[in-house]
mmCIF file of C-alpha atoms in Angstrom:
data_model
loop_
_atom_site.group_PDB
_atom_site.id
_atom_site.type_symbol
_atom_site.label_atom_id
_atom_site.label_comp_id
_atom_site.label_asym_id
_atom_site.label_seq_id
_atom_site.Cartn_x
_atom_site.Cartn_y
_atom_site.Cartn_z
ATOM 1 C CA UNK A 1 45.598 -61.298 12.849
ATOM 2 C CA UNK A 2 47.399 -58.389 14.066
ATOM 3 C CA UNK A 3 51.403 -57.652 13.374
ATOM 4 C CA UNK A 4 52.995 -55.223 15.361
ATOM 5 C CA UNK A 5 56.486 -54.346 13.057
ATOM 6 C CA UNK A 6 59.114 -51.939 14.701
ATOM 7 C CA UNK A 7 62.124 -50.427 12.877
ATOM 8 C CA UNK A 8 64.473 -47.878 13.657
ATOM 9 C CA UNK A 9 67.383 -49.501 16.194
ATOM 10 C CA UNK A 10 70.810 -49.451 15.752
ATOM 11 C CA UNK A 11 74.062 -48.549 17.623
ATOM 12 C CA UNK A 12 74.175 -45.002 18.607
ATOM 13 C CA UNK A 13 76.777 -42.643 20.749
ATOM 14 C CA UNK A 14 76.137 -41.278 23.494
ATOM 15 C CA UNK A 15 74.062 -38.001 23.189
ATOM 16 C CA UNK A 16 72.486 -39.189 20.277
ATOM 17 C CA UNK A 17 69.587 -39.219 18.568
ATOM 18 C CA UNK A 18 67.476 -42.229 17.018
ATOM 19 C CA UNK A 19 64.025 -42.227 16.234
ATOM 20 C CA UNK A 20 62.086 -45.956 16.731
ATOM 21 C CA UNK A 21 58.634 -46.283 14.550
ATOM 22 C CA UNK A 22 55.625 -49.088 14.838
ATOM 23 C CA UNK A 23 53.462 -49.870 12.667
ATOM 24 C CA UNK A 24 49.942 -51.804 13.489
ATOM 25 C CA UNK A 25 48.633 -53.764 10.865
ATOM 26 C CA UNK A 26 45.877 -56.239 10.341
ATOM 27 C CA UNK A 27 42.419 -56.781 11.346
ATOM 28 C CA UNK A 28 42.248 -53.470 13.715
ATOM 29 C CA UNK A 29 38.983 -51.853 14.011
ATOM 30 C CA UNK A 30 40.338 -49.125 16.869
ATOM 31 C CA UNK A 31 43.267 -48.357 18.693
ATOM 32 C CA UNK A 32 42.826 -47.388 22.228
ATOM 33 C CA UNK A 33 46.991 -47.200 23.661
ATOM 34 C CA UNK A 34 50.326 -47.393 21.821
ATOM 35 C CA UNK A 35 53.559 -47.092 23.693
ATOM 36 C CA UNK A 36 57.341 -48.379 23.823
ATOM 37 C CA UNK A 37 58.401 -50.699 26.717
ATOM 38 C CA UNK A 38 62.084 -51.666 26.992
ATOM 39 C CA UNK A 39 64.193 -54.302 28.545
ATOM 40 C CA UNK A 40 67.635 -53.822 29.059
ATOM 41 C CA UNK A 41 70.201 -56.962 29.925
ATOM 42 C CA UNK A 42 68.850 -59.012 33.625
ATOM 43 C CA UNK A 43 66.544 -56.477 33.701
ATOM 44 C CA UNK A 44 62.477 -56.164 33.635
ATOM 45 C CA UNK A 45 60.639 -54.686 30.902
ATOM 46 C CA UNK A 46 59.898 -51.339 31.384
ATOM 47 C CA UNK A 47 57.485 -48.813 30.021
ATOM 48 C CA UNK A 48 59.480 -45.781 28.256
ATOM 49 C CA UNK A 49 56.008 -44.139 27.060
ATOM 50 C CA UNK A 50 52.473 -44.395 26.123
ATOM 51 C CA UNK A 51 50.177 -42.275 24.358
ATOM 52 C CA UNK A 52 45.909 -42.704 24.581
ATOM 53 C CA UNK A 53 44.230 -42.131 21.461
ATOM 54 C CA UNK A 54 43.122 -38.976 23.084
ATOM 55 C CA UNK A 55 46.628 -37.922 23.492
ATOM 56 C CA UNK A 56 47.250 -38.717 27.179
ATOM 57 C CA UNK A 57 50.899 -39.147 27.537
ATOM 58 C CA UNK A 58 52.624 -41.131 29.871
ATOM 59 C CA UNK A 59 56.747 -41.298 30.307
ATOM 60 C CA UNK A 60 59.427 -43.264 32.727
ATOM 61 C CA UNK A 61 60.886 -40.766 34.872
ATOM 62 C CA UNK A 62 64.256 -41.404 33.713
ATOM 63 C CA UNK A 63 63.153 -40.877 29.773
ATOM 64 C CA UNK A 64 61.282 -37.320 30.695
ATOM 65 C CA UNK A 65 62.320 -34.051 28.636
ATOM 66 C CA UNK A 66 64.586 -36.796 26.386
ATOM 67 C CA UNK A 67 61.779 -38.774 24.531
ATOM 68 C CA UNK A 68 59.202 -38.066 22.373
ATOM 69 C CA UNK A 69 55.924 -40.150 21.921
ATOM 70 C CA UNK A 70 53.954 -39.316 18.962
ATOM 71 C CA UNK A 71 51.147 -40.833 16.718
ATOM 72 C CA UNK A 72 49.840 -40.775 13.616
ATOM 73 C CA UNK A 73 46.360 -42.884 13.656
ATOM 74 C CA UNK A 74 45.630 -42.965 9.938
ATOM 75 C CA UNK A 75 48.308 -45.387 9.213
ATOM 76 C CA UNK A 76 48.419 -46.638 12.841
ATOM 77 C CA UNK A 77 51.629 -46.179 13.581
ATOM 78 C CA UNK A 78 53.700 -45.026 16.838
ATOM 79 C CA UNK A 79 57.238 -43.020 17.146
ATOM 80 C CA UNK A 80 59.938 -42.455 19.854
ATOM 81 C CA UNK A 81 61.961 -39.816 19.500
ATOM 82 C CA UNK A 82 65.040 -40.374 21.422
ATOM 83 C CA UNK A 83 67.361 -37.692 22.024
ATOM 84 C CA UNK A 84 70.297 -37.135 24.622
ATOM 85 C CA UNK A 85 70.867 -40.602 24.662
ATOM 86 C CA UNK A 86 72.840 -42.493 28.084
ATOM 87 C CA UNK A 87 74.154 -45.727 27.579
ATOM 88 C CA UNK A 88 71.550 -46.481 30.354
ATOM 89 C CA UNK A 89 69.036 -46.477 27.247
ATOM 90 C CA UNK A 90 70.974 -49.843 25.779
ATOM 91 C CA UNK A 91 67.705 -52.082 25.654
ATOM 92 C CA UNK A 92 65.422 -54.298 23.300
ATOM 93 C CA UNK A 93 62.502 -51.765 22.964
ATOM 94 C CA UNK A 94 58.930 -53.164 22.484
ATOM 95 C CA UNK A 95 56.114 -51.851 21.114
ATOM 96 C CA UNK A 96 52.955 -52.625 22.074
ATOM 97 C CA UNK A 97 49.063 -51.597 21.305
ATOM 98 C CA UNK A 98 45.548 -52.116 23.203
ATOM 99 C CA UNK A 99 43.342 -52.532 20.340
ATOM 100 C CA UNK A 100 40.068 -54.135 19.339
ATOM 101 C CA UNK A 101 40.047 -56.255 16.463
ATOM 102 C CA UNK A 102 37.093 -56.809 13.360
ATOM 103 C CA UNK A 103 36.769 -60.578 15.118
ATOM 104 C CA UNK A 104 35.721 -58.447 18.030
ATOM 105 C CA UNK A 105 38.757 -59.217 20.501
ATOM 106 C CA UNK A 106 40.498 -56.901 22.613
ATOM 107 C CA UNK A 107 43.903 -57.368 23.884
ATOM 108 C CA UNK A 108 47.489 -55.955 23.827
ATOM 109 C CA UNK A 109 49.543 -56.876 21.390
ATOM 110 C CA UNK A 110 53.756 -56.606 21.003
ATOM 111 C CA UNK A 111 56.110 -56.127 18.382
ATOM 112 C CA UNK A 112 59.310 -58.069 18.117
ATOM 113 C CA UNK A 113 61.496 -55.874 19.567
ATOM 114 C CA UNK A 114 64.144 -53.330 18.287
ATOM 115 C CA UNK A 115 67.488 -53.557 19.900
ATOM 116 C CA UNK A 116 69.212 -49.867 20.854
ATOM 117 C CA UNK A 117 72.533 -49.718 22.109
ATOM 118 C CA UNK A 118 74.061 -46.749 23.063
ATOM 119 C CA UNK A 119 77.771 -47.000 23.332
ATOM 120 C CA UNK A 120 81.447 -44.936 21.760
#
């Protein structure tokens, strides 16, 4: 099995700064894609960014020069670094992997979900 576990959420002001982390744990033999998607209120999920274990990047437009995607694949785990945050941001953020597992499967898997809410 394979447990995606996110932390770092939390009410923050406007202009703010929060960093989310993910860790991957389980049966994972490689890692191919981690990233953040979010889904804010009657709203679809969204991807915020992704990062290849090559270190292609990939951001939202509206997250660009704000948010930071970073990695660190010894102990499988993902960060976004928010900063100038908009109450636009308020969302359930999800992170997800593309990984092959010892059992031989590959799929995406998702975390819970962390819930960010920007708001004074």
């Amino acid at each position: 099995q394979v447990q995606l576990v996110e932390s770092g959420g939390g009410l923050v002001q406007p202009g703010g700064s929060r960093r989310l982390s993910c860790a991957a744990s389980g049966s994972i033999l490689s890692i191919y894609t981690m990233g953040w998607f979010r889904q804010a209120p009657g709203k679809q999920r969204e991807l915020v960014a992704s990062m290849t274990s090559g270190g292609n990047l990939n951001y939202a437009d509206s997250v660009k020069g704000r948010f930071t995607i970073s990695r660190d694949n010894a102990k499988n785990t993902v960060y976004l670094q928010m900063n100038s945050l908009k109450p636009e941001d308020t969302a359930v953020y999800y992170c997800n992997a593309v990984l092959s597992t010892i059992q031989g499967i590959s799929q995406r898997y998702w975390g819970q979900g962390t819930q960010v809410t920007v708001s004074s």
